[in-house]
mmCIF file of N, CA, C and O in Angstrom:
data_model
loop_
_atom_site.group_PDB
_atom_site.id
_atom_site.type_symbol
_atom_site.label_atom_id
_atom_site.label_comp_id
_atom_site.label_asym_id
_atom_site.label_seq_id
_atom_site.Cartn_x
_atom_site.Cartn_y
_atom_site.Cartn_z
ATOM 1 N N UNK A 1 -23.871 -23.029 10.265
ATOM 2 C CA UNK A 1 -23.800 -21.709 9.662
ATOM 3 C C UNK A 1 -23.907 -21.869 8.156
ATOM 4 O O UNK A 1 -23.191 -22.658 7.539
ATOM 5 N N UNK A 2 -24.776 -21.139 7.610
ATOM 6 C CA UNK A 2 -24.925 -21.478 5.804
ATOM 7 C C UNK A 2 -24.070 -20.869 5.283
ATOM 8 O O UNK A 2 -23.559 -21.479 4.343
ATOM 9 N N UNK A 3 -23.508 -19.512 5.560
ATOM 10 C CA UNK A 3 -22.562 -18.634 5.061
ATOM 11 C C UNK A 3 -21.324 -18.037 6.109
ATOM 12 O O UNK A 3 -21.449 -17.182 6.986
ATOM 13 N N UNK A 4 -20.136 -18.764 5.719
ATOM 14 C CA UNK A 4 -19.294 -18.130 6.681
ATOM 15 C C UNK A 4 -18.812 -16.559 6.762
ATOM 16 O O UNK A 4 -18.337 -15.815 7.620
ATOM 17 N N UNK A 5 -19.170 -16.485 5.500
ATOM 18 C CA UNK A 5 -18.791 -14.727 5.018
ATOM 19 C C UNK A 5 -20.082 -13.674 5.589
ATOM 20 O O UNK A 5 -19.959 -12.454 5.689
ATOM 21 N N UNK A 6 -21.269 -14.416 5.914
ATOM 22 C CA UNK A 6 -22.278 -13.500 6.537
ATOM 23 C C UNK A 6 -21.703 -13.601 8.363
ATOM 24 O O UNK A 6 -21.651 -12.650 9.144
ATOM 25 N N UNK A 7 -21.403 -14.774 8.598
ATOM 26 C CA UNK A 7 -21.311 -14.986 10.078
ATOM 27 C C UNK A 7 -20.288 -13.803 10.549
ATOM 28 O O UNK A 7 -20.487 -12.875 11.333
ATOM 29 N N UNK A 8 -19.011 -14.191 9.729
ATOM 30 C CA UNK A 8 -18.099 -13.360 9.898
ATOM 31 C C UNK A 8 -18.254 -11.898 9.892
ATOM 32 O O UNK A 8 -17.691 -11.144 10.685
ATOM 33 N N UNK A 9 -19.288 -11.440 8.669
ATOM 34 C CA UNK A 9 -18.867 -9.972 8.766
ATOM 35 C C UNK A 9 -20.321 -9.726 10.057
ATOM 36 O O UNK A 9 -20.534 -8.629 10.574
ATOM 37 N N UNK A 10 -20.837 -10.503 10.247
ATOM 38 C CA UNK A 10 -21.992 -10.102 11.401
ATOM 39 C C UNK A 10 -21.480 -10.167 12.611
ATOM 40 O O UNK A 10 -22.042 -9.672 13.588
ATOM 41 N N UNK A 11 -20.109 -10.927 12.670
ATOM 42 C CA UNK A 11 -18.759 -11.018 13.989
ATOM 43 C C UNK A 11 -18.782 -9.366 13.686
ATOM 44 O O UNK A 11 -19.585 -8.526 14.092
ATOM 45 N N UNK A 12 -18.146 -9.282 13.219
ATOM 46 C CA UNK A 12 -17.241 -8.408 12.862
ATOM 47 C C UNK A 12 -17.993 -7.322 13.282
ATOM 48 O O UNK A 12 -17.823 -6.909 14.429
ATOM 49 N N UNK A 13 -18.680 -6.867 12.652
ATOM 50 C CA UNK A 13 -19.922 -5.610 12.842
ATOM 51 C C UNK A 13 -20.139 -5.513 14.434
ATOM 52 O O UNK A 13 -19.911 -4.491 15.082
ATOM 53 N N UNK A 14 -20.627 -6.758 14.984
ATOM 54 C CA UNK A 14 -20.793 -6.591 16.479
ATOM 55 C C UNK A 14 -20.152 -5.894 17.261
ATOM 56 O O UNK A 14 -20.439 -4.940 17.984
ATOM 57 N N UNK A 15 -18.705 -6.798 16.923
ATOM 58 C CA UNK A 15 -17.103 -6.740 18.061
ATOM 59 C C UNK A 15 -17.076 -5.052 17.008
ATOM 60 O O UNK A 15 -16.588 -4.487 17.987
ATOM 61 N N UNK A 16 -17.135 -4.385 16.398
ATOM 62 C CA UNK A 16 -16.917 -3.041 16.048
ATOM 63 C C UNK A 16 -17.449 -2.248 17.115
ATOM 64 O O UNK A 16 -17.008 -1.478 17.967
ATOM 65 N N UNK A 17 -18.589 -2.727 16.753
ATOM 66 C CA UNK A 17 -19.927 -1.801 17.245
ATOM 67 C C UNK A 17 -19.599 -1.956 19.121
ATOM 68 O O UNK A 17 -20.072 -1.017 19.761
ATOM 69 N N UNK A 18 -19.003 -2.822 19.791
ATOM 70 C CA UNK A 18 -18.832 -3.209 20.938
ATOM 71 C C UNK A 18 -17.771 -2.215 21.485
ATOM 72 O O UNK A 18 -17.794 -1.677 22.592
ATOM 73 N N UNK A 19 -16.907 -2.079 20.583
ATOM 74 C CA UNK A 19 -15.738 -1.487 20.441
ATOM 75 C C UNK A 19 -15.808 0.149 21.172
ATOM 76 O O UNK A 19 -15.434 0.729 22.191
ATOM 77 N N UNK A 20 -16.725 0.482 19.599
ATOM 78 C CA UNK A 20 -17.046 2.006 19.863
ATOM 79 C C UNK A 20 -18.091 2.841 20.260
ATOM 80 O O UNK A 20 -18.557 3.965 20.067
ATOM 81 N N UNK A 21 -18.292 1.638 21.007
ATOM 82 C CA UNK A 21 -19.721 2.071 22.055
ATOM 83 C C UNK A 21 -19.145 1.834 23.691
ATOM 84 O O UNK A 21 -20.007 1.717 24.561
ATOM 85 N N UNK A 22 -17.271 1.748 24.200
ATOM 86 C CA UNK A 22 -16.585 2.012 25.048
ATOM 87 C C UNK A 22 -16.168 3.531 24.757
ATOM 88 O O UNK A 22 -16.264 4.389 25.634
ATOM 89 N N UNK A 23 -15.773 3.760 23.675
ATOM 90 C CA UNK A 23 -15.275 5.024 23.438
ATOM 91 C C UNK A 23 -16.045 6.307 23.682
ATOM 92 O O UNK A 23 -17.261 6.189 23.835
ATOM 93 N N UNK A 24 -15.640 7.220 23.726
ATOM 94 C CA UNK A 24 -16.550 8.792 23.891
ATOM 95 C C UNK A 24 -16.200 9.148 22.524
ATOM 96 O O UNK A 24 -15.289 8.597 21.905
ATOM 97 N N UNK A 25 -16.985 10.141 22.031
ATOM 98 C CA UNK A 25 -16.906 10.857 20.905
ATOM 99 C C UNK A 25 -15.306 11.229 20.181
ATOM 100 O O UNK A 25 -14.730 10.638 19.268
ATOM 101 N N UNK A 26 -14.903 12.349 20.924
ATOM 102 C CA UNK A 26 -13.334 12.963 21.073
ATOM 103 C C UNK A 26 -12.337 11.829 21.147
ATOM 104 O O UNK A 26 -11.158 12.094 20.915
ATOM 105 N N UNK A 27 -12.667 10.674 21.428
ATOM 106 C CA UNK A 27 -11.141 9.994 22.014
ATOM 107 C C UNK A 27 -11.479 9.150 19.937
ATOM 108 O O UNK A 27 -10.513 8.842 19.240
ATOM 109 N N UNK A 28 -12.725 9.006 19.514
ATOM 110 C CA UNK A 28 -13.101 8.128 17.849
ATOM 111 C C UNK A 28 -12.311 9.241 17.248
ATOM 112 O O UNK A 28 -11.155 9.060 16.865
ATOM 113 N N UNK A 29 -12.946 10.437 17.158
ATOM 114 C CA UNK A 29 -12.303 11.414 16.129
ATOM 115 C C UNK A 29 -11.050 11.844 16.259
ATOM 116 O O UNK A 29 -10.556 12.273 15.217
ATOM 117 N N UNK A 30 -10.182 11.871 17.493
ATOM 118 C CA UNK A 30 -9.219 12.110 17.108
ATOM 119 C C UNK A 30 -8.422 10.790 17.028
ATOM 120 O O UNK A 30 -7.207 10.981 17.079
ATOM 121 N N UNK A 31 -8.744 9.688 16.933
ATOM 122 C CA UNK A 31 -8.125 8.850 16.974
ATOM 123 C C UNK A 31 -8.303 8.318 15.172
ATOM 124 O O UNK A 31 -7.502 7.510 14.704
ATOM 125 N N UNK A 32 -9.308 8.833 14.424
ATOM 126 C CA UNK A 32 -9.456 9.021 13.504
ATOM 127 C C UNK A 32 -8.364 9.697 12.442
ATOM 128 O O UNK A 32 -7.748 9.313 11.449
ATOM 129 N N UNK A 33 -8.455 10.680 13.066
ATOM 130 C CA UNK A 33 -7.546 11.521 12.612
ATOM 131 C C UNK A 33 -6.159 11.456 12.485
ATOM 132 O O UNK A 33 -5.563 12.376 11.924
ATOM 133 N N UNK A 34 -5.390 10.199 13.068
ATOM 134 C CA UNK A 34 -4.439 9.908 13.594
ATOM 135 C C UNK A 34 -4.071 9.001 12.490
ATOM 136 O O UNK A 34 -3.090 9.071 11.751
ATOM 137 N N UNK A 35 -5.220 7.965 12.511
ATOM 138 C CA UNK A 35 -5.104 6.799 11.992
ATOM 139 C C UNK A 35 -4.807 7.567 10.005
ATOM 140 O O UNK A 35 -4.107 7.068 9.124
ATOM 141 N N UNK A 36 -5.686 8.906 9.937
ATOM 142 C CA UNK A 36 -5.918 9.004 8.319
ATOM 143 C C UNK A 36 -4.493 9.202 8.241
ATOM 144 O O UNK A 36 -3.850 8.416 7.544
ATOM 145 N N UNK A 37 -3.874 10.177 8.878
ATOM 146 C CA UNK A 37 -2.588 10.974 8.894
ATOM 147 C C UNK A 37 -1.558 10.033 8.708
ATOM 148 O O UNK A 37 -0.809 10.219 7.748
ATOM 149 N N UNK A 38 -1.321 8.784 9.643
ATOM 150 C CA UNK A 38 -1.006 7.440 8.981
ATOM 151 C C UNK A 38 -0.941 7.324 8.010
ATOM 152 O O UNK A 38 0.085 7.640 7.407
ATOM 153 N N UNK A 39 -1.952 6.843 7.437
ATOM 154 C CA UNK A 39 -1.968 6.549 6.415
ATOM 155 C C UNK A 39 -2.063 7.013 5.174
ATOM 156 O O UNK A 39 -2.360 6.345 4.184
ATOM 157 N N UNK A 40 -1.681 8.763 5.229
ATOM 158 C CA UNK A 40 -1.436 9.473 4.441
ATOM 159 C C UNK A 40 -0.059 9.389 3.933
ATOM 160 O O UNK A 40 0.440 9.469 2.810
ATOM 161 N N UNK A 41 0.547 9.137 5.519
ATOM 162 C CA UNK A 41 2.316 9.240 5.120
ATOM 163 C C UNK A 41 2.677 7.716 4.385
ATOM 164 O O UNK A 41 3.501 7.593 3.479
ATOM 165 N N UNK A 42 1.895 6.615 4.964
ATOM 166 C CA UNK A 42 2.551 5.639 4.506
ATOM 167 C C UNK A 42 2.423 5.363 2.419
ATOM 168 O O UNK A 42 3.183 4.807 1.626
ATOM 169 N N UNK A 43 0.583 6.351 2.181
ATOM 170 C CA UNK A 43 0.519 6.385 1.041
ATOM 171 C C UNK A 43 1.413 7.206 0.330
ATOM 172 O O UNK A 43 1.635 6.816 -0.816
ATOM 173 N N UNK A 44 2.094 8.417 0.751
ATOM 174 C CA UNK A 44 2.776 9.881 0.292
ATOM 175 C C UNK A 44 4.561 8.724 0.244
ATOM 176 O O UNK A 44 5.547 9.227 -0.295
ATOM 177 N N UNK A 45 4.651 7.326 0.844
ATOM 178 C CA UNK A 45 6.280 7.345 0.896
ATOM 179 C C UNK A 45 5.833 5.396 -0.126
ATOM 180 O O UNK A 45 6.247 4.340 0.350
ATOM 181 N N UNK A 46 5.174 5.439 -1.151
ATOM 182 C CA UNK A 46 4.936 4.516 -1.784
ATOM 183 C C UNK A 46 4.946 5.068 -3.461
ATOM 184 O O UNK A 46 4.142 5.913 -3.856
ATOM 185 N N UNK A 47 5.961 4.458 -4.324
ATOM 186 C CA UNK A 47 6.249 5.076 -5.124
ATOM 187 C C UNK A 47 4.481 4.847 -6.308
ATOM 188 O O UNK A 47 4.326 5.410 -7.392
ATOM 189 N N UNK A 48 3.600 4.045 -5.740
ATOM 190 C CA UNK A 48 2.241 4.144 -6.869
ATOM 191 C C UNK A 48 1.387 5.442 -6.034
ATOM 192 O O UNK A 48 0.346 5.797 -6.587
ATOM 193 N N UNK A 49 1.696 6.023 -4.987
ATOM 194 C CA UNK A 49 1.488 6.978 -4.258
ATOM 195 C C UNK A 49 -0.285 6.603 -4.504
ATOM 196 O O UNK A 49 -0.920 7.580 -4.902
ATOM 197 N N UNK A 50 -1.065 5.374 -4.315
ATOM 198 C CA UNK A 50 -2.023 5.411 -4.024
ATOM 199 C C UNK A 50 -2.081 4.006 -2.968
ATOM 200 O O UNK A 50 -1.080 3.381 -2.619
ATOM 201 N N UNK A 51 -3.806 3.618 -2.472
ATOM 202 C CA UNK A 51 -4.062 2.484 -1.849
ATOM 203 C C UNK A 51 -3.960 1.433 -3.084
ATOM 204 O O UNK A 51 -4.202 2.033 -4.131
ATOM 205 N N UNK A 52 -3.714 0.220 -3.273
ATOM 206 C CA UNK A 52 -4.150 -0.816 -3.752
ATOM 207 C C UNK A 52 -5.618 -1.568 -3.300
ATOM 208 O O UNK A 52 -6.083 -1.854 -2.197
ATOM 209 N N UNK A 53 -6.229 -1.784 -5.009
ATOM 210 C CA UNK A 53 -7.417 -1.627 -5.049
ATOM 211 C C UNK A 53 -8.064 -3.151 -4.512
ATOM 212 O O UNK A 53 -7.922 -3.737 -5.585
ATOM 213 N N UNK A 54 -8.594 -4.058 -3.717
ATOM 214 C CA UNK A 54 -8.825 -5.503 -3.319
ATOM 215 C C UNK A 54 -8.492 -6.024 -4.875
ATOM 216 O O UNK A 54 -7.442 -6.656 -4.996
ATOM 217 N N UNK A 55 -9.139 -5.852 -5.834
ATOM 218 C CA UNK A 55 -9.187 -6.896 -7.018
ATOM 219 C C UNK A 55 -7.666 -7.052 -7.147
ATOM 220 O O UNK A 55 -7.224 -8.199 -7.214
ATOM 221 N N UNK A 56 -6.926 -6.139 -7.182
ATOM 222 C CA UNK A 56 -5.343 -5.783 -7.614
ATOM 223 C C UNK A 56 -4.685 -7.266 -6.304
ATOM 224 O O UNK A 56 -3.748 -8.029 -6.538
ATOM 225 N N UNK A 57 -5.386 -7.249 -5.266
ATOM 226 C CA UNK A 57 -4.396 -8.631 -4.589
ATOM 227 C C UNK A 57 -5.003 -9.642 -4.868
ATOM 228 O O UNK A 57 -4.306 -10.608 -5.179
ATOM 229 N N UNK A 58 -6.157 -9.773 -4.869
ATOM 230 C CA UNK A 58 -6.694 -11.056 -5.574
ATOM 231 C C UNK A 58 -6.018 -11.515 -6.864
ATOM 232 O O UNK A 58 -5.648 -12.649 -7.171
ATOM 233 N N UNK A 59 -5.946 -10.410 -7.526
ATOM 234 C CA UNK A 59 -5.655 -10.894 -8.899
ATOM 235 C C UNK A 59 -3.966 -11.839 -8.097
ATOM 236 O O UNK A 59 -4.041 -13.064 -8.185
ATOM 237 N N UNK A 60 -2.990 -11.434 -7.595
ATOM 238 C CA UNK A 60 -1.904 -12.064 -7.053
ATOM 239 C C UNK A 60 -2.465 -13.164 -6.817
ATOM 240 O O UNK A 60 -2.182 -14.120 -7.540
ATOM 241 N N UNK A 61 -3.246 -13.292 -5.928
ATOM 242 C CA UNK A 61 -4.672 -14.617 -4.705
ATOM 243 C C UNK A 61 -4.044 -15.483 -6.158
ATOM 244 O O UNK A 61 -3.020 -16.123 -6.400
ATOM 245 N N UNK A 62 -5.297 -15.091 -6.939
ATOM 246 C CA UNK A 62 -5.362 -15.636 -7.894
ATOM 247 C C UNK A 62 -4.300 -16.644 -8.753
ATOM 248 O O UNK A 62 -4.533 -17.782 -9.160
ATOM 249 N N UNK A 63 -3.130 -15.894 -8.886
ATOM 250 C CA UNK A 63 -2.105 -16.567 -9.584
ATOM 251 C C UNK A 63 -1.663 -17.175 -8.431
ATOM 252 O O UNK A 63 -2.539 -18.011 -8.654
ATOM 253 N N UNK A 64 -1.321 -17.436 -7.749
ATOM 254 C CA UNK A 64 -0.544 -17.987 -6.680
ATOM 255 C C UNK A 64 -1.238 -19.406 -6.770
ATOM 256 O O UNK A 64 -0.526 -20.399 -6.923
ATOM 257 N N UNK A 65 -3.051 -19.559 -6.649
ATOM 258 C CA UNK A 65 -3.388 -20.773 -6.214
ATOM 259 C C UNK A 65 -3.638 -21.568 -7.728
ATOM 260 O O UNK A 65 -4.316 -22.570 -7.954
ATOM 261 N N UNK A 66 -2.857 -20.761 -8.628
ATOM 262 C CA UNK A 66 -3.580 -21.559 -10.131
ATOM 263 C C UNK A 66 -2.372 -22.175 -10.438
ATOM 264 O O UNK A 66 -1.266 -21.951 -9.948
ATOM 265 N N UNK A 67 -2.726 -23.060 -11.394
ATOM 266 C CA UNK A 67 -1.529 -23.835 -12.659
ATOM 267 C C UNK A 67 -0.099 -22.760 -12.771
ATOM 268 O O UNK A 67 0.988 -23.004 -12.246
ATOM 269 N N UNK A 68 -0.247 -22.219 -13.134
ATOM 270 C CA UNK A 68 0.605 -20.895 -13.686
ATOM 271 C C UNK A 68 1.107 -20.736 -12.784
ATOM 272 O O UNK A 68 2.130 -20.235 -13.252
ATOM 273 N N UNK A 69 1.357 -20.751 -11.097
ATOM 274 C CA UNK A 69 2.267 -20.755 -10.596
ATOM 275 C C UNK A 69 3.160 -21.995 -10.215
ATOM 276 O O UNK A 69 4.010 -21.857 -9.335
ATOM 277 N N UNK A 70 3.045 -22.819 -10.651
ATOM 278 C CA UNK A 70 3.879 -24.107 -10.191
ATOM 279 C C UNK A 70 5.254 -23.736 -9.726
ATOM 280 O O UNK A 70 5.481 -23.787 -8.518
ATOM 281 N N UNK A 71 6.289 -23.330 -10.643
ATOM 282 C CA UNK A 71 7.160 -23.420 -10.639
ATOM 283 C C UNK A 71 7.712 -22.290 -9.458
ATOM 284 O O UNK A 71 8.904 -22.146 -9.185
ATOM 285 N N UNK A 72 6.731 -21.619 -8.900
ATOM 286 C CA UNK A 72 7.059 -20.526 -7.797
ATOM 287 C C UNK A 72 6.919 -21.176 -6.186
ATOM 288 O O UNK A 72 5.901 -21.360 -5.518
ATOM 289 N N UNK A 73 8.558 -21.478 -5.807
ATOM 290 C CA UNK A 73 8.516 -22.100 -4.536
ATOM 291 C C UNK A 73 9.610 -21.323 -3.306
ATOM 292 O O UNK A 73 10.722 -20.833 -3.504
ATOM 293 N N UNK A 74 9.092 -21.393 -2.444
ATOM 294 C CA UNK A 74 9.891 -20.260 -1.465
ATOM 295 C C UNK A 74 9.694 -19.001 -1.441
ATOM 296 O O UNK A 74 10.531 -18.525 -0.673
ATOM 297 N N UNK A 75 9.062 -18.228 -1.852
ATOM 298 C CA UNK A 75 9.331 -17.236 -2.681
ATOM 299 C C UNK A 75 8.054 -16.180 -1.641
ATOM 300 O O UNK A 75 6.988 -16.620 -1.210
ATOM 301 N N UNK A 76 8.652 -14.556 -1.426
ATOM 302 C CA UNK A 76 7.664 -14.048 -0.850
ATOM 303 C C UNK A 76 7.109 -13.091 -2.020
ATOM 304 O O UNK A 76 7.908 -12.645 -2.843
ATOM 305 N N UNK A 77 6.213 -12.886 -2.067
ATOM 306 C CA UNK A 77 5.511 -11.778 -3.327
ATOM 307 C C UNK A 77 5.085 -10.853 -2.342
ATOM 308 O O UNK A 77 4.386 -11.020 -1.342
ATOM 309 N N UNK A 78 5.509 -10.076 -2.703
ATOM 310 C CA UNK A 78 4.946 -8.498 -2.183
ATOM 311 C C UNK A 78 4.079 -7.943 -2.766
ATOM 312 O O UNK A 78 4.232 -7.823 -3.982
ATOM 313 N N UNK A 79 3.140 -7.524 -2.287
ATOM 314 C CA UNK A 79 1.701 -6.955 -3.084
ATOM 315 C C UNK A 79 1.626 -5.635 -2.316
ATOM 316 O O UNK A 79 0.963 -5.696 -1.281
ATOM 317 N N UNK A 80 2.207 -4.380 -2.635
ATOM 318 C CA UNK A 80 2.085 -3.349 -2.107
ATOM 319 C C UNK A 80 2.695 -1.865 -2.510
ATOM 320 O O UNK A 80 3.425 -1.047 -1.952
ATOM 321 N N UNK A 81 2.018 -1.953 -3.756
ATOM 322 C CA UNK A 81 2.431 -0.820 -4.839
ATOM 323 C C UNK A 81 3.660 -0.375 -4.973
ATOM 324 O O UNK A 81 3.947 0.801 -5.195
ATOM 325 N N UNK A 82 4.463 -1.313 -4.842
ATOM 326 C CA UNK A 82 6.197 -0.674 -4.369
ATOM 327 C C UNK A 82 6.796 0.088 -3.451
ATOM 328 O O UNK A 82 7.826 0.756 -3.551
ATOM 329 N N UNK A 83 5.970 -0.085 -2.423
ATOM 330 C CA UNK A 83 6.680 0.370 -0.866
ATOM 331 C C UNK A 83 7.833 0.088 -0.334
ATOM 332 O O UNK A 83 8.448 0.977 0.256
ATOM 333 N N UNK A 84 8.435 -1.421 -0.456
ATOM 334 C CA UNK A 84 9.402 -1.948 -0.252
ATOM 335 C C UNK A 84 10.275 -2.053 -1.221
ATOM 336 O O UNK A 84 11.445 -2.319 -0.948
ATOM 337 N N UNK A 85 9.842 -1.853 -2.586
ATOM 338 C CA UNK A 85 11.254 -2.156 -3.838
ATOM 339 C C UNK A 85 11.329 -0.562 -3.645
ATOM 340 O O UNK A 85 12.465 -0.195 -3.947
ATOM 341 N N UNK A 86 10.650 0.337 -3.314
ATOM 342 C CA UNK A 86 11.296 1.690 -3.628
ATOM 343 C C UNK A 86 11.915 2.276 -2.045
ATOM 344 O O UNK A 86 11.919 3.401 -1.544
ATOM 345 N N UNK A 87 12.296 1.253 -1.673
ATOM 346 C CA UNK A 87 12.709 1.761 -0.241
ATOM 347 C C UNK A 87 12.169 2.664 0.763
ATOM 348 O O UNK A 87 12.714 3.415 1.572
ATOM 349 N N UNK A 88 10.705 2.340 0.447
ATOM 350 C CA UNK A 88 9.507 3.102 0.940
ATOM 351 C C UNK A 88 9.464 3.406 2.261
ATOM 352 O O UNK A 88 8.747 4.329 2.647
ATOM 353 N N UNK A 89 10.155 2.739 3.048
ATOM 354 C CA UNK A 89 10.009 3.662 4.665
ATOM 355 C C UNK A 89 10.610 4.488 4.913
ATOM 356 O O UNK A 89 11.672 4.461 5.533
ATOM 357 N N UNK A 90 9.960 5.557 4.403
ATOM 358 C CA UNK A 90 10.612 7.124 5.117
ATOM 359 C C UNK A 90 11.400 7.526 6.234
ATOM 360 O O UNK A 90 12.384 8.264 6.262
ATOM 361 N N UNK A 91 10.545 6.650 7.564
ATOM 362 C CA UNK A 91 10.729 7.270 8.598
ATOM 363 C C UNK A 91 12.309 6.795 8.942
ATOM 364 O O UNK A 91 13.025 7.352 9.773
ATOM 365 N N UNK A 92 12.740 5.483 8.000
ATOM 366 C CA UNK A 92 14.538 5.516 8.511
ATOM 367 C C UNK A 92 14.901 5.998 7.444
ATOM 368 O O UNK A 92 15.733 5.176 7.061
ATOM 369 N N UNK A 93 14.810 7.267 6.227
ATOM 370 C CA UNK A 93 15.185 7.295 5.428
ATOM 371 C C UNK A 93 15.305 7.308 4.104
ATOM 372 O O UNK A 93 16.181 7.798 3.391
ATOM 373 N N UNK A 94 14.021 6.528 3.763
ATOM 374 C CA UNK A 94 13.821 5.649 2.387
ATOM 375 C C UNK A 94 13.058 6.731 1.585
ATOM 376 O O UNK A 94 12.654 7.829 1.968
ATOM 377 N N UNK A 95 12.979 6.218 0.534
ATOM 378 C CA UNK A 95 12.057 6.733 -0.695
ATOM 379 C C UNK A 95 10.936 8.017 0.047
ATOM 380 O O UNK A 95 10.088 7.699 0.881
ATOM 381 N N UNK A 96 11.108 9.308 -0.382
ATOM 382 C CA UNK A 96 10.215 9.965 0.185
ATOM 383 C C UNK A 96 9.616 10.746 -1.592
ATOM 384 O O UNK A 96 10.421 11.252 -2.374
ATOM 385 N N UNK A 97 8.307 10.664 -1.829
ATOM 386 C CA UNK A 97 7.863 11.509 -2.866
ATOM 387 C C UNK A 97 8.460 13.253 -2.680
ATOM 388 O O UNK A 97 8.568 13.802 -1.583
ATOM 389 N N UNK A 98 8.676 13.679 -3.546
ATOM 390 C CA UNK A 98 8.910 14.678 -3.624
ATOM 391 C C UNK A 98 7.353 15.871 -3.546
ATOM 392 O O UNK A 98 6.226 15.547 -3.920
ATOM 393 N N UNK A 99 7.675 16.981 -3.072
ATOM 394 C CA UNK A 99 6.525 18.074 -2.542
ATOM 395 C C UNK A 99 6.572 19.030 -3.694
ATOM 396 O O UNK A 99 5.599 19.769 -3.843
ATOM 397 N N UNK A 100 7.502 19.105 -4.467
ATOM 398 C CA UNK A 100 7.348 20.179 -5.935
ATOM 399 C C UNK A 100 7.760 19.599 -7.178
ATOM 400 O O UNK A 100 8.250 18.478 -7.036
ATOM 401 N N UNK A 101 7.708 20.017 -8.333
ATOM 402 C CA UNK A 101 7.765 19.589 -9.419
ATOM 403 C C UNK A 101 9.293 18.416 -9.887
ATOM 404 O O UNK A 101 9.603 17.760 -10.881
ATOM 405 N N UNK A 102 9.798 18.633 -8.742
ATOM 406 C CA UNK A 102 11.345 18.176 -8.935
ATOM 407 C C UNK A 102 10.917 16.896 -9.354
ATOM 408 O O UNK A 102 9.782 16.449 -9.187
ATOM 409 N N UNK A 103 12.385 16.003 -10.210
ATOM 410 C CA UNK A 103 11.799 14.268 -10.489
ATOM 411 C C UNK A 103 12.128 13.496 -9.371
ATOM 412 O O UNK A 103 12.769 14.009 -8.453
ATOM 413 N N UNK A 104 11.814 12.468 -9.335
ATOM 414 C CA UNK A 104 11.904 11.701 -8.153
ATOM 415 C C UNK A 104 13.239 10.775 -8.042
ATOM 416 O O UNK A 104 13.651 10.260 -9.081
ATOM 417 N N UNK A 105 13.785 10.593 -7.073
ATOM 418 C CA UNK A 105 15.471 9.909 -6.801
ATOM 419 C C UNK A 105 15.616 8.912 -7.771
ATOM 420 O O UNK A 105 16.660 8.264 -7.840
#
């Protein structure tokens, strides 16, 4: 294989395409719909209240495998706009954005 990153995403594309060519129309879209709604709430209970952008974890990638991290051992880094330092899971409780002008907890 000359390129593992072509093989892979040409895996990938296939086993998709394999995927949703079992499915009927109605069972993609609303399952679509499910999935955005997801991931609306999980973005709406994250205090950067957006996605994190690929370069933004690389840049982490990045420090982790360079010089500059030596001295970092054991240690888990969280890369996820503050979901977890802001006690971001809603659904037991945690950090929920506020819906009107009010400030946030």
């Amino acid at each position: 294989v000359e390129s593992f990153l072509q093989a892979t995403s040409q895996i990938a594309q296939t086993t998709l395409r394999s995927v949703l060519g079992k499915a009927d129309l109605d069972t993609l879209l609303s399952e679509r719909e499910r999935l955005n709604d997801d991931l609306q709430t999980i973005i709406d209970a994250t205090p950067q209240a957006r996605m994190l952008q690929p370069v933004e974890v690389a840049e982490v990638i990045y420090f982790l495998i360079s010089p500059a991290s030596s001295a970092v051992t054991g240690a888990t880094i969280v890369c996820d706009g503050g979901y977890v330092a802001g006690s971001g899971w809603a659904p037991y409780g945690g950090f929920r954005r506020p819906t009107s002008g009010a400030a946030r907890p």
